[in-house]
Coordinates of C-alpha atoms and ligand atoms in Angstrom, one line a residue:
X1 CA 0.0 0.0 0.0
X2 CA 1.2 3.5 -0.8
X3 CA 0.9 6.3 1.7
X4 CA -2.2 8.5 1.3
X5 CA -1.6 12.0 0.0
X6 CA -3.6 15.1 1.0
X7 CA -4.0 18.3 -0.9
X8 CA -5.4 21.7 0.2
X9 CA -8.8 22.8 -1.1
X10 CA -7.3 26.2 -1.9
X11 CA -4.8 24.4 -4.2
X12 CA -1.8 26.6 -3.4
X13 CA -0.1 24.5 -0.7
X14 CA 2.2 21.5 -1.0
X15 CA 0.6 18.1 -0.7
X16 CA 1.3 16.4 2.6
X17 CA 1.1 13.0 4.4
X18 CA -1.6 12.2 6.9
X19 CA 0.8 12.9 9.8
X20 CA 1.5 16.4 8.6
X21 CA -2.2 17.1 7.8
X22 CA -3.2 15.9 11.2
X23 CA -0.6 17.8 13.2
X24 CA -0.8 20.9 11.0
X25 CA -4.6 21.2 11.1
X26 CA -5.2 23.8 8.4
X27 CA -3.1 24.1 5.2
X28 CA -0.7 27.0 4.9
X29 CA -2.9 28.6 2.2
X30 CA -5.8 28.4 4.7
X31 CA -7.4 25.6 2.7
X32 CA -8.6 22.3 4.2
X33 CA -6.8 19.0 3.6
X34 CA -8.5 16.4 1.4
X35 CA -7.4 12.9 0.3
X36 CA -6.2 12.9 -3.3
X37 CA -7.7 9.4 -3.8
X38 CA -9.5 7.0 -1.5
X39 CA -8.4 3.3 -1.3
X40 CA -11.1 0.7 -2.2
X41 CA -12.9 -1.8 0.0
X42 CA -14.6 -4.7 -1.8
X43 CA -18.2 -5.7 -1.1
X44 CA -17.1 -9.1 0.3
X45 CA -14.9 -7.4 2.9
X46 CA -17.8 -5.0 3.8
X47 CA -20.2 -7.9 4.3
X48 CA -17.6 -9.6 6.4
X49 CA -17.8 -6.8 8.8
X50 CA -21.2 -8.1 9.9
X51 CA -19.6 -10.3 12.6
X52 CA -17.1 -7.7 13.7
X53 CA -17.1 -5.4 16.8
X54 CA -17.0 -1.7 16.1
X55 CA -13.3 -1.6 17.0
X56 CA -12.6 -4.3 14.4
X57 CA -14.6 -2.5 11.7
X58 CA -12.6 0.6 12.5
X59 CA -9.3 -1.2 12.1
X60 CA -10.5 -2.8 8.8
X61 CA -11.4 0.5 7.3
X62 CA -8.7 2.8 8.8
X63 CA -5.9 0.4 8.0
X64 CA -6.5 1.1 4.3
X65 CA -6.2 4.8 4.8
X66 CA -3.6 5.2 7.6
X67 CA -1.1 2.3 7.1
X68 CA 1.8 2.3 6.6
X69 CA 2.0 5.8 8.0
X70 CA 0.8 4.2 11.2
X71 CA 2.1 0.7 11.9
X72 CA -0.8 -1.8 11.8
X73 CA -0.2 -3.3 15.3
X74 CA -0.4 0.2 16.8
X75 CA -3.5 1.1 14.8
X76 CA -5.3 -2.1 16.0
X77 CA -4.5 -1.2 19.6
X78 CA -5.6 2.4 19.1
X79 CA -8.9 1.3 17.7
X80 CA -9.6 -1.1 20.5
X81 CA -8.7 1.5 23.1
X82 CA -10.8 4.3 21.5
X83 CA -13.9 2.2 20.9
X84 CA -14.8 0.4 24.1
X85 CA -18.5 1.4 24.1
X86 CA -21.6 0.1 22.3
X87 CA -23.0 1.4 19.0
X88 CA -26.7 0.4 18.8
X89 CA -28.4 0.1 15.4
X90 CA -32.2 -0.2 16.1
X91 CA -35.0 -1.0 13.7
X92 CA -37.7 1.6 14.3
X93 CA -40.3 0.3 11.7
X94 CA -40.3 -1.4 8.3
X95 CA -37.0 -0.5 6.7
X96 CA -36.3 2.5 8.8
X97 CA -33.4 2.3 11.3
X98 CA -31.6 4.6 13.7
X99 CA -27.9 4.2 14.6
X100 CA -27.1 5.7 18.0
X101 CA -23.7 7.3 18.2
X102 CA -24.3 8.6 21.7
X103 CA -22.7 6.0 24.0
X104 CA -19.2 7.5 24.2
X105 CA -17.9 9.4 27.3
X106 CA -19.5 12.7 26.4
X107 CA -22.7 11.3 24.8
X108 CA -22.3 12.8 21.3
X109 CA -21.1 11.4 18.0
X110 CA -18.1 13.7 18.3
X111 CA -16.5 11.1 20.7
X112 CA -16.0 8.8 17.7
X113 CA -13.7 11.3 15.9
X114 CA -12.1 12.9 19.0
X115 CA -11.1 9.7 20.6
X116 CA -9.3 8.3 17.6
X117 CA -7.8 11.6 16.7
X118 CA -6.3 12.1 20.2
X119 CA -4.6 8.7 20.0
X120 CA -3.2 9.3 16.6
X121 CA -1.9 12.7 17.7
X122 CA -0.2 11.0 20.6
X123 CA 1.2 8.3 18.4
X124 CA 2.9 10.8 16.1
X125 CA 4.0 13.3 18.7
X126 CA 5.5 10.4 20.7
X127 CA 7.5 9.3 17.6
X128 CA 8.7 12.9 17.0
X129 CA 9.3 13.4 20.8
X130 CA 7.7 16.8 20.9
X131 CA 5.0 18.5 23.0
X132 CA 2.0 20.1 21.5
X133 CA -1.0 22.2 22.6
X134 CA -4.4 21.6 21.2
X135 CA -6.4 24.8 21.2
X136 CA -10.1 24.6 20.5
X137 CA -13.2 26.8 20.6
X138 CA -16.5 25.1 21.4
X139 CA -20.2 25.8 21.5
X140 CA -20.5 22.7 23.7
X141 CA -20.1 19.2 22.2
X142 CA -16.7 19.6 20.5
X143 CA -14.9 20.9 23.5
X144 CA -16.2 18.3 25.9
X145 CA -15.4 15.4 23.4
X146 CA -12.0 16.8 22.7
X147 CA -11.1 17.5 26.3
X148 CA -12.2 14.0 27.4
X149 CA -10.4 12.4 24.5
X150 CA -7.0 14.1 25.2
X151 CA -7.4 14.0 28.9
X152 CA -4.3 12.3 30.6
X153 CA -2.3 11.9 27.3
X154 CA 1.4 12.6 27.7
X155 CA 3.1 15.5 25.9
X156 CA -0.3 17.1 25.0
X157 CA -1.9 20.1 26.6
X158 CA -5.5 21.0 25.8
X159 CA -7.0 24.5 26.1
X160 CA -10.7 24.9 25.5
X161 CA -12.5 28.2 25.1
X162 CA -16.2 28.3 25.5
X163 CA -18.8 31.1 25.6
X164 CA -19.8 31.6 29.3
X165 CA -23.6 31.8 28.6
X166 CA -24.0 29.6 25.6
X167 CA -22.9 26.3 27.0
X168 CA -25.3 24.1 29.0
X169 CA -24.3 23.2 32.6
X170 CA -23.9 19.5 31.6
X171 CA -21.7 20.3 28.7
X172 CA -19.6 22.6 30.8
X173 CA -19.0 20.1 33.6
X174 CA -17.8 17.5 31.1
X175 CA -14.8 19.8 30.4
X176 CA -14.3 21.7 33.7
X177 CA -14.2 18.7 36.0
X178 CA -11.2 17.1 34.3
X179 CA -8.2 19.1 35.4
X180 CA -4.8 17.6 34.7
X181 CA -3.6 18.5 31.1
X182 CA -7.0 20.2 30.3
X183 CA -7.4 23.9 30.8
X184 CA -10.8 25.5 30.4
X185 CA -11.4 29.1 29.7
X186 CA -14.8 30.7 30.1
X187 CA -15.1 33.7 27.8
X188 CA -17.6 36.5 28.4
X189 CA -18.7 36.5 24.7
X190 CA -20.2 34.4 22.0
X191 CA -19.0 31.3 20.3
X192 CA -17.9 33.4 17.3
X193 CA -15.7 35.5 19.8
X194 CA -14.1 32.3 21.0
X195 CA -13.5 31.1 17.5
X196 CA -11.9 34.5 16.5
X197 CA -9.5 34.3 19.5
X198 CA -8.4 30.8 18.6
X199 CA -7.9 31.8 14.9
X200 CA -5.8 34.8 15.9
X201 CA -3.6 32.6 18.1
X202 CA -2.9 30.2 15.3
X203 CA -1.6 33.1 13.2
X204 CA 0.4 34.6 16.0
X205 CA 4.2 34.0 15.6
X206 CA 4.8 35.0 19.2
X207 CA 3.1 31.8 20.3
X208 CA 5.1 29.5 18.1
X209 CA 6.8 28.1 21.2
X210 CA 3.6 26.5 22.2
X211 CA 3.3 24.3 19.1
X212 CA -0.4 25.0 18.7
X213 CA -2.6 22.5 16.8
X214 CA -6.3 22.3 16.2
X215 CA -8.9 19.7 16.9
X216 CA -11.9 21.4 15.2
X217 CA -13.6 19.6 12.3
X218 CA -11.4 21.5 9.9
X219 CA -8.8 18.8 10.9
X220 CA -8.8 15.8 8.5
X221 CA -8.1 13.7 11.6
X222 CA -11.6 14.4 12.7
X223 CA -13.1 13.3 9.3
X224 CA -11.3 10.0 8.6
X225 CA -12.7 8.2 11.7
X226 CA -16.2 9.3 10.8
X227 CA -16.2 7.1 7.8
X228 CA -16.2 4.0 10.0
X229 CA -19.7 4.1 11.4
X230 CA -21.2 4.2 7.9
X231 CA -19.5 0.8 7.2
X232 CA -20.6 -0.4 10.6
X233 CA -24.2 0.7 10.1
X234 CA -24.3 -0.8 6.6
X235 CA -23.0 -4.1 7.8
X236 CA -25.7 -4.3 10.4
X237 CA -28.7 -3.7 8.2
X238 CA -27.9 -4.5 4.5
X239 CA -27.9 -7.6 2.4
X240 CA -25.0 -8.1 0.0
X241 CA -24.6 -5.3 -2.4
X242 CA -27.9 -3.6 -1.4
X243 CA -27.8 0.2 -1.5
X244 CA -28.7 2.0 1.7
X245 CA -29.7 5.6 2.4
X246 CA -28.2 7.5 5.4
X247 CA -29.8 10.5 7.0
X248 CA -27.3 12.8 8.6
X249 CA -28.2 15.7 10.9
X250 CA -25.7 18.4 9.7
X251 CA -24.1 21.6 10.9
X252 CA -20.4 21.9 9.8
X253 CA -20.9 18.9 7.5
X254 CA -18.0 16.8 9.0
X255 CA -20.4 14.0 9.6
X256 CA -21.7 14.0 6.1
X257 CA -18.2 14.3 4.6
X258 CA -17.3 11.1 6.5
X259 CA -20.2 9.3 4.7
X260 CA -19.2 10.7 1.3
X261 CA -15.6 9.5 1.7
X262 CA -16.9 6.1 2.8
X263 CA -18.9 6.0 -0.4
X264 CA -15.8 6.9 -2.4
X265 CA -14.2 3.8 -0.8
X266 CA -16.9 1.6 -2.3
X267 CA -19.7 1.6 0.4
X268 CA -23.0 1.0 -1.5
X269 CA -24.9 4.2 -0.5
X270 CA -28.0 5.1 -2.6
X271 CA -28.2 8.6 -1.3
X272 CA -27.5 10.8 1.7
X273 CA -30.1 12.9 3.3
X274 CA -28.5 16.1 4.7
X275 CA -30.8 17.4 7.3
X276 CA -30.1 20.9 8.6
X277 CA -32.1 23.2 10.9
X278 CA -33.3 26.7 10.0
X279 CA -29.7 27.5 8.9
X280 CA -30.6 26.4 5.4
X281 CA -27.7 27.9 3.3
X282 CA -26.8 24.5 2.0
X283 CA -30.4 23.6 1.0
X284 CA -30.6 26.9 -1.0
X285 CA -27.2 26.2 -2.6
X286 CA -28.3 22.7 -3.8
X287 CA -31.6 24.2 -5.1
X288 CA -30.2 27.3 -6.8
X289 CA -26.5 26.7 -7.4
X290 CA -25.7 30.0 -5.7
X291 CA -24.3 30.2 -2.2
X292 CA -24.6 32.7 0.5
X293 CA -23.8 32.2 4.2
X294 CA -26.1 33.1 7.0
X295 CA -24.6 35.8 9.3
X296 CA -25.2 35.6 12.2
X297 CA -26.3 32.0 12.3
X298 CA -29.9 31.3 13.5
X299 CA -30.4 29.9 17.0
X300 CA -32.3 26.6 16.9
X301 CA -33.1 23.9 19.4
X302 CA -30.7 21.6 17.6
X303 CA -28.0 23.9 18.8
X304 CA -25.0 22.0 17.7
X305 CA -26.1 22.6 14.1
X306 CA -26.4 26.4 14.4
X307 CA -24.0 27.0 11.6
X308 CA -24.4 29.7 9.0
X309 CA -21.3 28.7 6.9
X310 CA -20.3 25.0 7.3
X311 CA -16.6 24.7 7.5
X312 CA -16.5 21.5 5.5
X313 CA -18.4 22.8 2.5
X314 CA -15.2 23.6 0.7
X315 CA -14.3 19.9 1.0
X316 CA -17.7 18.9 -0.3
X317 CA -17.3 21.3 -3.2
X318 CA -13.8 19.9 -3.9
X319 CA -15.1 16.3 -3.9
X320 CA -17.4 17.3 -6.8
X321 CA -14.7 19.0 -8.8
X322 CA -15.2 22.6 -7.7
X323 CA -13.4 25.1 -5.5
X324 CA -14.6 27.2 -2.6
X325 CA -12.2 29.4 -0.6
X326 CA -12.2 29.9 3.2
X327 CA -14.6 32.8 3.0
X328 CA -17.3 30.8 1.1
X329 CA -16.6 32.3 -2.3
X330 CA -17.0 29.8 -5.2
X331 CA -14.0 30.0 -7.6
X332 CA -15.1 27.0 -9.6
X333 CA -18.6 25.5 -9.6
X334 CA -18.8 21.8 -8.5
X335 CA -20.9 19.3 -10.5
X336 CA -24.3 20.4 -9.1
X337 CA -26.2 17.6 -10.9
X338 CA -24.1 15.0 -9.2
X339 CA -24.5 16.7 -5.9
X340 CA -28.3 16.7 -6.4
X341 CA -28.2 13.0 -7.4
X342 CA -26.2 12.0 -4.3
X343 CA -27.5 14.4 -1.6
X344 CA -31.1 15.1 -0.7
X345 CA -31.0 18.3 1.4
X346 CA -33.8 19.4 3.7
X347 CA -34.2 22.2 6.3
X348 CA -36.2 21.5 9.5
X349 CA -37.9 24.2 11.6
X350 CA -37.9 24.1 15.4
X351 CA -41.6 23.4 15.4
X352 CA -41.2 20.4 13.1
X353 CA -38.3 19.2 15.2
X354 CA -40.4 19.2 18.4
X355 CA -43.3 17.6 16.5
X356 CA -41.1 14.7 15.3
X357 CA -39.8 14.0 18.8
X358 CA -43.4 13.7 20.0
X359 CA -44.7 11.7 17.0
X360 CA -41.8 9.2 17.0
X361 CA -42.3 8.6 20.7
X362 CA -46.0 8.2 20.5
X363 CA -45.9 5.9 17.5
X364 CA -42.8 3.8 18.2
X365 CA -41.8 4.5 21.8
X366 CA -38.4 5.6 20.5
X367 CA -36.8 8.7 22.1
X368 CA -35.0 11.1 19.7
X369 CA -33.3 14.3 20.7
X370 CA -33.4 17.5 18.6
X371 CA -30.5 16.7 16.2
X372 CA -31.6 13.1 15.5
X373 CA -35.2 14.4 15.1
X374 CA -34.0 16.6 12.2
X375 CA -32.5 13.5 10.7
X376 CA -35.8 11.7 11.1
X377 CA -37.8 14.5 9.5
X378 CA -35.4 14.1 6.6
X379 CA -36.2 10.4 6.4
X380 CA -39.9 11.2 6.3
X381 CA -39.4 13.7 3.4
X382 CA -37.2 11.1 1.6
X383 CA -39.9 8.5 1.9
X384 CA -42.5 11.0 0.6
X385 CA -40.3 11.9 -2.4
X386 CA -38.7 8.6 -3.3
X387 CA -41.1 5.9 -2.1
X388 CA -40.6 3.0 0.2
X389 CA -37.9 1.1 -1.6
X390 CA -34.8 0.3 0.4
X391 CA -33.4 0.7 3.9
X392 CA -32.7 4.0 5.6
X393 CA -30.3 4.5 8.5
X394 CA -30.9 7.7 10.4
X395 CA -27.9 8.8 12.5
X396 CA -28.7 9.9 16.1
X397 CA -25.9 12.2 17.1
X398 CA -26.5 12.9 20.8
X399 CA -28.0 11.3 23.8
X400 CA -31.5 12.6 24.7
X401 CA -30.4 13.2 28.3
X402 CA -28.3 16.1 27.0
X403 CA -31.5 18.0 26.2
X404 CA -33.7 17.1 29.2
X405 CA -35.9 20.3 29.0
X406 CA -36.8 19.8 25.3
X407 CA -37.6 16.1 25.8
X408 CA -39.8 16.6 28.8
X409 CA -41.6 19.4 27.0
X410 CA -42.2 17.2 24.0
X411 CA -43.1 13.8 25.4
X412 CA -43.6 14.4 29.1
X413 CA -41.2 11.7 30.3
X414 CA -37.8 12.0 31.9
X415 CA -35.1 10.3 30.1
X416 CA -32.6 8.1 31.9
X417 CA -29.3 9.9 32.4
X418 CA -26.3 7.8 31.4
X419 CA -23.4 7.4 33.7
X420 CA -21.2 9.5 31.4
X421 CA -23.4 12.5 32.2
X422 CA -24.4 11.9 35.8
X423 CA -20.8 11.1 36.8
X424 CA -19.7 14.7 36.6
X425 CA -22.7 16.2 38.3
X426 CA -21.3 16.6 41.8
X427 CA -17.6 17.1 40.9
X428 CA -15.5 20.2 41.4
X429 CA -15.1 22.5 38.4
X430 CA -11.9 24.4 37.5
X431 CA -11.8 27.1 34.9
X432 CA -10.3 30.5 34.1
X433 CA -12.4 33.5 33.1
X434 CA -11.4 35.9 30.3
X435 CA -12.9 38.7 28.3
X436 CA -13.1 38.8 24.5
X437 CA -10.0 40.8 23.8
X438 CA -7.2 38.8 22.1
X439 CA -4.3 40.5 24.0
X440 CA -5.7 39.3 27.3
X441 CA -5.9 35.7 26.0
X442 CA -2.4 35.9 24.5
X443 CA -1.0 37.1 27.9
X444 CA -2.8 34.3 29.6
X445 CA -1.2 31.7 27.3
X446 CA 2.3 33.1 27.6
X447 CA 2.2 33.5 31.4
X448 CA 0.7 30.1 32.1
X449 CA 2.5 27.9 29.6
X450 CA 5.7 29.4 28.3
Ligands
PLP501 C1 -21.6 18.6 16.0 C2 -23.0 18.0 16.0 C3 -23.8 17.9 14.8 C4 -23.3 18.4 13.5 O1 -22.3 17.6 13.0 P1 -21.4 18.2 11.8 O2 -20.3 17.2 11.5 O3 -20.9 19.5 12.2 O4 -22.3 18.4 10.6 C5 -25.0 17.2 15.0 N1 -25.5 16.8 16.1 C6 -24.7 16.9 17.3 C7 -25.3 16.4 18.6 C8 -23.5 17.5 17.3 O5 -22.8 17.6 18.4

């Protein structure tokens, strides 16, 4: 096997190995790294995954992409260590399924990417014998998944910035109760303010001694692991060679990109349903072929999907032969007809989201949370438009217990709180508080860590 090569979506940076793409985060021309060509997995091998654990499926898929850059014995251990929790695929009715990606330590699907990425970062920094600092801004789920995933790993520091008033108490406690190599900073501003401070730090030569790296979904190391659950879900529901539809609740489109790359590797996917909330810039783009971002993004109950300009869109455009720069400007149109053929995009209002939670519970006694409910609404629209043929797997991206108020309001029952969430409830929190000015943040980093 040859090593995989990654190019920048802005097309003016050198091509790099996975190791460099992972540790570098963003390309020097501000583009995002994309694989030049995906390796192939044959249908017999995919069907063979039926009897495998999630960790084994992960190894079978990732081996093709990451070896020999990562030696295969280490990769096998990394997969086993990262994926020690269950991944339920449940039949809801007829040929409609949900795949619950909410059983990791922070109860969102972001654990899948963060846990593998953390171990790969440690693998490479260990080989290079260097220290790095992962700096990340979060609106809730990313920060807690990343902080948990990197917690306790040697030679790696994690600094998470979160907006003081936009993160739920449960989300906050999953970060602030860790301590050790994890530093949490509560910022008296919005998520956009946090993001801006992080971006400025990455461009600040005065901080080069900290070896900053990113763990946001711009990092290709977050995308590659997200191919795996499409193979896993497929192997659990499909007959040999049968094409399956996946419905994906989407914000920054990292989740969907994982699916599109899995399809590039040969996974038989008939179509993806991309379900967004009222931030419908992608739906409009697919309909009209012209793109404009939504500023500021609209605040919806599926809050992890409140994205007015999805960071992975430039990757999606690149996959279909086009080019979009980091500001969202399209320099070359992608093949829109192919995008329309492969992706059915729908936008879901808050009212519809709440309505789905109630209906699915009443009808099937299945509890969805707001993000998965958007995905389910997409499944219903897909059935309406394309008929009953074929299996659909709807991805549930978070645990309902992360949204207790919405669930109680919609269906009147309390959901059971998993140990991953209740565990941190009574624990002590540790965090630093900062304003939104960059100079204060810069001084904080220099004083504390250099
Ligand atoms: C991050 C997140 C999403 C959106 O995923 P993207 O990869 O950004 O499209 C959906 N649901 C939940 C619960 C999330 O945390």
